[in-house]
Coordinates of C-alpha atoms in Angstrom, one line a residue:
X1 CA 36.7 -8.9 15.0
X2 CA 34.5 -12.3 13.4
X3 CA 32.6 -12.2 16.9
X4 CA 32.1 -8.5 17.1
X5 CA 31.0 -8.9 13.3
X6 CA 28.9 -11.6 14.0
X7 CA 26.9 -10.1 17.3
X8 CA 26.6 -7.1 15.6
X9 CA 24.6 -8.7 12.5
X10 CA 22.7 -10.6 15.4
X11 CA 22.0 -8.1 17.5
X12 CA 21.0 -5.6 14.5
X13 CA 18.8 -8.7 13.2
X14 CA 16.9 -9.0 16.6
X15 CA 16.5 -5.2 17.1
X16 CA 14.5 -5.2 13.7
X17 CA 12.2 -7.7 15.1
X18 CA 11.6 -6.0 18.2
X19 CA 11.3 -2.4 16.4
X20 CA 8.8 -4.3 13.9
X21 CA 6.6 -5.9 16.9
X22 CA 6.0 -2.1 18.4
X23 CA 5.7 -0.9 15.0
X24 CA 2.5 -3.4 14.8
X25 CA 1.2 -2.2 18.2
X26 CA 1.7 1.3 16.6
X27 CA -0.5 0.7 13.5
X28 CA -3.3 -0.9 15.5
X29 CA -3.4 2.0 18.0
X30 CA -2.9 5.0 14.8
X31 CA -3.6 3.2 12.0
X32 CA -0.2 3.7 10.1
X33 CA 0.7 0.8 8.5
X34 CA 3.4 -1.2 9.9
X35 CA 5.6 -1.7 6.7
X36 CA 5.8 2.0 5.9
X37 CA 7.5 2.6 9.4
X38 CA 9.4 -0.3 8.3
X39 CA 10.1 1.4 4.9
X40 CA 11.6 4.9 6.9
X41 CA 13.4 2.4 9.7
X42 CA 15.7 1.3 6.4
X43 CA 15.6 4.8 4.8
X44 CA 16.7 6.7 8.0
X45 CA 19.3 3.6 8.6
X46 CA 20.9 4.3 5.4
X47 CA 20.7 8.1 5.9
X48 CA 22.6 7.6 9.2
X49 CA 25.1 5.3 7.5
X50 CA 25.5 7.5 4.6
X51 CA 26.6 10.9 6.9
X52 CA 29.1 8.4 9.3
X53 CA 30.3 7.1 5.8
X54 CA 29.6 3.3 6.6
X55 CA 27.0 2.8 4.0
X56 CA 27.2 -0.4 2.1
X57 CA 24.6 -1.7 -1.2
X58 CA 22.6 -4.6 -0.1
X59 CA 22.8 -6.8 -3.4
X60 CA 19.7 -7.5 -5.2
X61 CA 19.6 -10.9 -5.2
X62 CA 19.5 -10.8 -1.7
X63 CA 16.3 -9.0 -2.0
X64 CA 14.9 -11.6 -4.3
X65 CA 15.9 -14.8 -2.1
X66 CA 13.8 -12.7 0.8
X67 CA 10.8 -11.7 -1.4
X68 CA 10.5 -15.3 -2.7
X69 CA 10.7 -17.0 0.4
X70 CA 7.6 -13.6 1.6
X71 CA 5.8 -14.1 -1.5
X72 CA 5.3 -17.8 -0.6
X73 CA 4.2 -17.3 2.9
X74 CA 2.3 -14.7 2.5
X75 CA 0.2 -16.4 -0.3
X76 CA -0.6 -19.4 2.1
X77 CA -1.0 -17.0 4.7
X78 CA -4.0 -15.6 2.6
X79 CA -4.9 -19.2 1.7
X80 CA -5.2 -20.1 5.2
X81 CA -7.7 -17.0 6.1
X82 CA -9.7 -17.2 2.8
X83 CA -13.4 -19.1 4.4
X84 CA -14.9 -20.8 0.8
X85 CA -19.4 -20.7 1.8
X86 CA -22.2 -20.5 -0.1
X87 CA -23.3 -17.1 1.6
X88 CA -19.9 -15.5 1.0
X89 CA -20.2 -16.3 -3.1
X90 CA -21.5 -12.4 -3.5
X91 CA -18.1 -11.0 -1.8
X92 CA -16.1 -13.4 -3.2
X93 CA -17.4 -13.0 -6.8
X94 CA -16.9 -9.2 -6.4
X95 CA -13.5 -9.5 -5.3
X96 CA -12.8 -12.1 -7.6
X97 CA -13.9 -9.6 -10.5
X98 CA -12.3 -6.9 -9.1
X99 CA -9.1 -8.0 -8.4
X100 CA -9.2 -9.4 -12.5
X101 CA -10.5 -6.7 -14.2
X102 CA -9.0 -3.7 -12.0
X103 CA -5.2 -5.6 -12.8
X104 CA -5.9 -5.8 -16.4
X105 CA -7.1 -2.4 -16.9
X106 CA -4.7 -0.7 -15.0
X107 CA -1.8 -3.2 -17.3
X108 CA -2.9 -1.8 -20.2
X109 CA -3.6 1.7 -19.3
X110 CA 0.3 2.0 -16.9
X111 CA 1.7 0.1 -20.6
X112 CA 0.3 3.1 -22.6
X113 CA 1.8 5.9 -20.1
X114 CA 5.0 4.0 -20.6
X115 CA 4.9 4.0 -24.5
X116 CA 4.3 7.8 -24.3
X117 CA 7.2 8.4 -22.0
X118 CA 9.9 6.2 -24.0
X119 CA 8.2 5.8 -27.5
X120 CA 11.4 3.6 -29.2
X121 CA 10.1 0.7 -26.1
X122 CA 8.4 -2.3 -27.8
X123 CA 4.7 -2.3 -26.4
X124 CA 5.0 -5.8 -24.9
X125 CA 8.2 -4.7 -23.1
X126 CA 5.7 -1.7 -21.7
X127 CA 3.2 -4.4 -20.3
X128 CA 5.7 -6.5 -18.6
X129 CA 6.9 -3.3 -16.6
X130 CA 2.9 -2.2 -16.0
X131 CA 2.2 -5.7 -14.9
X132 CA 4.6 -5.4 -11.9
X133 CA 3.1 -1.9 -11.4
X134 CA -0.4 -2.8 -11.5
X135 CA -0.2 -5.6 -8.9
X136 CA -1.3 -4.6 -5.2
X137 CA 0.8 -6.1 -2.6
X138 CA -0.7 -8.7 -0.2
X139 CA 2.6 -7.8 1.9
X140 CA 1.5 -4.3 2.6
X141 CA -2.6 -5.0 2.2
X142 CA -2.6 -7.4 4.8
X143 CA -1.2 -6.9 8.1
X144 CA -2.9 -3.2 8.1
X145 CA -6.6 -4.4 7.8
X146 CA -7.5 -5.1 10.9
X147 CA -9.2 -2.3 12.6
X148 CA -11.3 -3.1 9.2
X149 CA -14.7 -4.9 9.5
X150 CA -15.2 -8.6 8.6
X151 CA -16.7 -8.3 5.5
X152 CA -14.2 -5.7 4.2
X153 CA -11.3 -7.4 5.9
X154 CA -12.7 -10.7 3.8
X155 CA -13.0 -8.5 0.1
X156 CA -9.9 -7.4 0.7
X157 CA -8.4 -10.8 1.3
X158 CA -9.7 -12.5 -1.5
X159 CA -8.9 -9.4 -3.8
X160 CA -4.9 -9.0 -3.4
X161 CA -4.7 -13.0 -3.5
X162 CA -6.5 -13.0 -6.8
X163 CA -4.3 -9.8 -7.9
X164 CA -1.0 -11.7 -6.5
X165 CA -1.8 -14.9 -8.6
X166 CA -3.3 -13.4 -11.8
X167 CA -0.4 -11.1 -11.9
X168 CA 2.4 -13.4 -11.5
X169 CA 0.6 -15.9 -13.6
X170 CA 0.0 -13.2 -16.6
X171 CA 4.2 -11.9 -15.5
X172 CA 5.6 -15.3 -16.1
X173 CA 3.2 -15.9 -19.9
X174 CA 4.9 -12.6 -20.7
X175 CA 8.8 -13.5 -19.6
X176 CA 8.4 -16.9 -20.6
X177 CA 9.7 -16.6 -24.0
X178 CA 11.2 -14.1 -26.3
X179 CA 7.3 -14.5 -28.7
X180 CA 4.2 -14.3 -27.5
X181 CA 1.5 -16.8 -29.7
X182 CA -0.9 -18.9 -30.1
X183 CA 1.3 -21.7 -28.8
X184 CA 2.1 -19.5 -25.8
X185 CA -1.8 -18.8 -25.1
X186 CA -2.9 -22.3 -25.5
X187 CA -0.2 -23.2 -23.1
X188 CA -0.8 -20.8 -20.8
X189 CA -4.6 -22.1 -20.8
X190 CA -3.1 -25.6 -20.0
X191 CA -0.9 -24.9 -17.7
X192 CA -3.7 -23.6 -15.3
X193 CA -5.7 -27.2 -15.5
X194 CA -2.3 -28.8 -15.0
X195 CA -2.1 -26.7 -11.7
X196 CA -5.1 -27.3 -10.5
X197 CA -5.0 -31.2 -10.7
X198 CA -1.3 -31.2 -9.3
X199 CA -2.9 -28.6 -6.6
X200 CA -5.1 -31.5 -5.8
X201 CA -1.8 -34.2 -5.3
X202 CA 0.1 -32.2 -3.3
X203 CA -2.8 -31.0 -0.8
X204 CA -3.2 -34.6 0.4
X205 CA 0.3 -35.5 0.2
X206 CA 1.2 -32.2 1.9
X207 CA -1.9 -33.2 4.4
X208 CA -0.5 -37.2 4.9
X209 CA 3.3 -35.7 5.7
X210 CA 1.4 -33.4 8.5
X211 CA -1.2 -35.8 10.0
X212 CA 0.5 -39.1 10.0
X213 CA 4.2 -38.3 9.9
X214 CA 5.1 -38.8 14.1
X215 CA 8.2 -36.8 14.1
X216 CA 8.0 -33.2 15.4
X217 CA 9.8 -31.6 12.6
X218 CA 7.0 -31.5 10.3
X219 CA 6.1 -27.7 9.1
X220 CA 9.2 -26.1 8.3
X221 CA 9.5 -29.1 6.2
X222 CA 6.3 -28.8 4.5
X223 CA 7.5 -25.1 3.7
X224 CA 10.7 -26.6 2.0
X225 CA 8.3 -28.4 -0.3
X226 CA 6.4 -25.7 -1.2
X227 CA 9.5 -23.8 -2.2
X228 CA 10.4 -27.1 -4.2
X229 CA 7.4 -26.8 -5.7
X230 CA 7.3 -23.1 -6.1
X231 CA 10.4 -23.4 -7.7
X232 CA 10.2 -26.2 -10.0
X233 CA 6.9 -25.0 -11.4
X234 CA 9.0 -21.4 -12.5
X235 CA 11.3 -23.9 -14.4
X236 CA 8.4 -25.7 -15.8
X237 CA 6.2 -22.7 -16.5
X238 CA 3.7 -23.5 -14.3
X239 CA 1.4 -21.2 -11.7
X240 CA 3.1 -23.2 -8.8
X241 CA 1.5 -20.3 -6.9
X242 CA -2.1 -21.3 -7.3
X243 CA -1.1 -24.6 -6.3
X244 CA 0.1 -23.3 -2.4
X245 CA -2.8 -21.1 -2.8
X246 CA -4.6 -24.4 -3.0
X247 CA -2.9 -26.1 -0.5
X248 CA -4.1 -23.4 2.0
X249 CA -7.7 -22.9 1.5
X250 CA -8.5 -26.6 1.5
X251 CA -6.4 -27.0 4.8
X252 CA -9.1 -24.0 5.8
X253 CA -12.0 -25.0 4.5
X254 CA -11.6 -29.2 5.1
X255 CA -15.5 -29.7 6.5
X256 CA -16.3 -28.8 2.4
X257 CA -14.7 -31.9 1.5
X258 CA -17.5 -34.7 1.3
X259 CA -15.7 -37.7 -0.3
X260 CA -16.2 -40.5 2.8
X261 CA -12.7 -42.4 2.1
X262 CA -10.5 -39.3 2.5
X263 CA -12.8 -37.9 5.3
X264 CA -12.3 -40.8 7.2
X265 CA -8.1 -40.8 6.7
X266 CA -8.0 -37.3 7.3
X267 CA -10.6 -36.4 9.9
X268 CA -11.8 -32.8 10.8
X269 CA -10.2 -33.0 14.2
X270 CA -6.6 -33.5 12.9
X271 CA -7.3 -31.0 10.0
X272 CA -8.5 -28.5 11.9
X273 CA -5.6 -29.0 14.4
X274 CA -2.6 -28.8 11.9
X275 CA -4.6 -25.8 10.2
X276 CA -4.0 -23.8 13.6
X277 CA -0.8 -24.7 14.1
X278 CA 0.5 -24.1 10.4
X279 CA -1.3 -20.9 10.2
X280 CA 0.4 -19.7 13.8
X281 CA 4.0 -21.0 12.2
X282 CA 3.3 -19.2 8.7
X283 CA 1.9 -15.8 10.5
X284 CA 5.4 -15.8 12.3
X285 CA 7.5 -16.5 9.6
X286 CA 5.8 -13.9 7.4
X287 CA 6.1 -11.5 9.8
X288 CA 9.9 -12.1 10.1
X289 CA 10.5 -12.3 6.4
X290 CA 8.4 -8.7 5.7
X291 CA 10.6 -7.2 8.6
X292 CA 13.8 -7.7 7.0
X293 CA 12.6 -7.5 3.2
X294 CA 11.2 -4.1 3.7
X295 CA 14.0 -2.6 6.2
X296 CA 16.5 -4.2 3.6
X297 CA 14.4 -2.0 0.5
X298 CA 13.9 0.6 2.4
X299 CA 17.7 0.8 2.9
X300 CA 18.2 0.6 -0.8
X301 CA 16.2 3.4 -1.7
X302 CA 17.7 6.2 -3.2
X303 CA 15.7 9.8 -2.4
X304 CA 17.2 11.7 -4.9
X305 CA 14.8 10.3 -7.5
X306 CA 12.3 13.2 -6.1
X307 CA 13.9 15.5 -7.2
X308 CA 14.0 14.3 -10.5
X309 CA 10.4 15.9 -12.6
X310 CA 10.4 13.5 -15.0
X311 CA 10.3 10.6 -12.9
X312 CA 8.0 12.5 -9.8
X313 CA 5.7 13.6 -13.4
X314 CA 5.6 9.5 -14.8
X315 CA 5.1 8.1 -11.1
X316 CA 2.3 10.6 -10.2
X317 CA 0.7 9.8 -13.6
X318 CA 0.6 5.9 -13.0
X319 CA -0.5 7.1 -9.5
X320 CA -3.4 8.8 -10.6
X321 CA -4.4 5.9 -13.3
X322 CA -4.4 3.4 -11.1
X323 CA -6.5 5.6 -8.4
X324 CA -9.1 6.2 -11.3
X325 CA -9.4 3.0 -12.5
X326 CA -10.0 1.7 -9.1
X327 CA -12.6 4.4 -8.3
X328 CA -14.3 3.7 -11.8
X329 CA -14.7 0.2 -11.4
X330 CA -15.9 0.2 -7.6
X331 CA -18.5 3.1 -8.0
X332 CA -19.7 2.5 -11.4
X333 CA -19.1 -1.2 -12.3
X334 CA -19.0 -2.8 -9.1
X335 CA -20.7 -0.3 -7.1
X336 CA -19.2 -1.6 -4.0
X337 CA -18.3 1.1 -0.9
X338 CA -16.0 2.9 -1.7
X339 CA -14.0 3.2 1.8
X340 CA -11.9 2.3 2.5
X341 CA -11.7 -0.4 -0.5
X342 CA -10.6 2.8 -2.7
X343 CA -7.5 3.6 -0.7
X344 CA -5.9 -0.2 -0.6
X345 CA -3.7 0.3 -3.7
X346 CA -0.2 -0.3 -2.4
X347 CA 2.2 -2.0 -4.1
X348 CA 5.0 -3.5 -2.8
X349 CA 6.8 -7.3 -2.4
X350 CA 5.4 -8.7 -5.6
X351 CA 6.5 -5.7 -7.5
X352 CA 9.9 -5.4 -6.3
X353 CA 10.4 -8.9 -6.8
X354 CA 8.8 -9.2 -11.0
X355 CA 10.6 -6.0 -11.4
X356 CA 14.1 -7.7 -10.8
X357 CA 13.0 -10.9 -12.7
X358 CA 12.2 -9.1 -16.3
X359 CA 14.6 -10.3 -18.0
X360 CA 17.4 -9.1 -20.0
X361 CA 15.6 -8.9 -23.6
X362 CA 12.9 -6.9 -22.1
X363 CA 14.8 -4.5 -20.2
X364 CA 14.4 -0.9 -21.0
X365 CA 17.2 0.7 -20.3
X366 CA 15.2 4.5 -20.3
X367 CA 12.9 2.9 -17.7
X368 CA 14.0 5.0 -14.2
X369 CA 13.5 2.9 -11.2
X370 CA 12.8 6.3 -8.9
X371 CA 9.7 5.2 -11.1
X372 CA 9.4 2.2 -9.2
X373 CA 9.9 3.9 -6.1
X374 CA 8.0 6.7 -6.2
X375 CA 4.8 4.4 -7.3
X376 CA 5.6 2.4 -4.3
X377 CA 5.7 5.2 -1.5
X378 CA 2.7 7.1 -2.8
X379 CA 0.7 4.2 -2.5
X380 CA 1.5 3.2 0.6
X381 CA 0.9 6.6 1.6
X382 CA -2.3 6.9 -0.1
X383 CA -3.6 3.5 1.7
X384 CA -2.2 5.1 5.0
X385 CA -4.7 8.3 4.6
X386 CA -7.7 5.6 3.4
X387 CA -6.7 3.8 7.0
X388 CA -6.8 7.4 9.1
X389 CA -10.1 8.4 7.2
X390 CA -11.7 5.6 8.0
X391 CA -14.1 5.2 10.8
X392 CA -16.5 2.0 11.2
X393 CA -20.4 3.0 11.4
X394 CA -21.9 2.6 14.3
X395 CA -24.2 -0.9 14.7
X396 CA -27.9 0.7 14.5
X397 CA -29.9 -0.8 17.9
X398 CA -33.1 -2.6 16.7
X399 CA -36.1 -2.2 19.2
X400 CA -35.6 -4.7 21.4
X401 CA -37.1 -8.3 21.4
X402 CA -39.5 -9.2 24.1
X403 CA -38.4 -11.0 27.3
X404 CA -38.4 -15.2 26.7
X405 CA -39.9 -17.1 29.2
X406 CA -36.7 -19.8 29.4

């Protein structure tokens, strides 16, 4: 019965990867995004399991352990595909802006919605659930921008990493403690310096342990640091994410780097060789992580929350705020183009994962989480129409420049 058990787990485990793989091919050839198929796979799963009365609760902490271990590749992931250049400052200033000021506005405005709903919440209880809320998932964002061009695949990049690392950063200031002061501000301001210069130490220690070290096992065990790292800098109240954000954009951009002692230990060759590979290893493992973090949600969600009117009423309000805010700031602030940037709203991994972290002084026990759900479905569905709407313009053809004589 242990073998039959354990085959079964394996074979159910490798059946997910395959489904996932044609589930890619089948969002590059319609557009759908990958991880909502993935999302129905677990919700039909437990459907099925539910009417042959085999269904089983997949425990939440397994859910964190996966998101964690997602939210860390997929962050370097980005890091690895985010180009720093002096001719992309425009898009990456927008994106930079807009993946700020879009989070904070739509914080504050999701916190408000939640005060009107359950008044006797204390306000700063209501921005720690909007902060979750208001963050859009790289998870989700990325593996369904392809068919996109290269400039909007680049905004698009650079925004969710900015919105993944200002909202976990602003998530932990909030959770840190049971006040929120002037002590608490002026360490939050620290700890971002602090970051950044331990950023700097464990990119070339990170770099030496790939170039020089001669045994083969070498990445899996850089990603065993960075969870170290990750970890250890929650303890320590520290953005340990910006710092594996870090890690990946110099390994991506090492030709910037201009100091001759450091160019000449590390040279561009072997840079740009270990940058290929890592970014091959990390594309894999995020793609297995997302696979079984989003069948293993998708199997935990519960659809009798829609038919509950307060929570469809309090999810399509959020919905709607943080499709207006978005539409605000790109037309009239930003005035970037609006599609398909408008539709990319979904939220996902990161919010799933801060929504199980609040902890317990800040719970609200009104809070619904078909809430959570239903913000998380709609925008994924919502980013799913953008992707369907969306049709690349056609290059214009220039007259055509005379015949050289080479």
């Amino acid at each position: 019965m242990e073998n039959l058990n354990a085959y079964t787990v394996l074979l159910t485990l490798c059946g997910l990867i395959v489904l996932s793989y044609l589930f890619s091919v089948v969002s590059r050839a319609t557009r759908i995004p990958s991880v909502l198929l993935l999302l129905a796979t677990g919700i039909g799963l437990r459907s099925t399991m539910d009417v042959l009365g085999f269904a089983s609760y997949v425990p939440t902490s397994a859910i964190e352990i996966l998101g964690t271990i997602g939210l860390i590749m997929i962050v370097l992931e980005a890091g690895l595909d985010l180009t720093v250049s002096r001719d992309r400052w425009p898009l990456i200033r927008s994106a930079l802006f807009s993946g700020t000021v879009v989070f904070l506005l739509s914080t504050l405005a999701v916190a408000g919605v939640l005060q009107w709903w359950i008044p006797a919440a204390p306000f700063i209880s209501c921005i720690v659930y909007a902060i979750p809320l208001s963050i859009v998932s790289s998870a989700i964002v990325m593996p369904s921008i392809q068919h996109l061009s290269h400039q909007k695949r680049e905004f698009l990049i650079y925004e969710v990493a900015v919105s993944d690392v200002i909202g976990i950063m602003v998530f932990n200031f909030f959770t840190a403690g049971e006040t929120v002061g002037w002590h608490e501000v002026i360490w939050f301001g620290s700890s971002i310096v602090v970051a950044l210069i331990v950023s700097v130490l464990v990119c070339f220690g990170l770099m030496l342990l790939l170039v020089k070290n001669r045994i083969n096992v070498k990445f899996f065990l850089v990603f065993a640091v960075l969870i170290i790292i990750y970890i250890g800098g929650k303890m320590l109240h520290l953005p340990s994410l910006l710092t594996i954000l870090m890690f990946g954009m110099v390994i991506h951009n090492w030709e910037l780097v201009r100091w001759p002692p450091v160019k000449k230990y590390f040279s561009d060759a072997s840079v740009n060789h270990i940058a290929g590979f890592l970014k091959s290893i990390t594309s894999e493992s995020a793609f297995l992580i997302r696979t079984i973090f989003f069948v293993i949600f998708g199997y935990n969600i519960q659809l009798n929350f829609l038919g509950d009117r307060e929570v469809v009423l309090i999810g399509g309000s959020i919905v709607l705020i943080l499709f207006t805010l978005r539409f605000v700031y790109l037309r009239v602030l930003n005035r970037y183009n609006l599609i398909p940037a408008l539709f990319y709203i979904p939220r996902g991994l990161i919010t799933v994962l801060l929504f199980y972290k609040i902890p317990t002084w800040q719970r609200i026990e009104a809070f619904h989480e078909g809430v959570l759900f239903f913000v998380i479905l709609s925008t994924s569905l919502i980013m799913m129409i953008g992707s369907l709407v969306y049709h690349d313009r056609p290059v214009e053809i220039s007259e055509p420049a005379p015949p050289s004589t080479e």
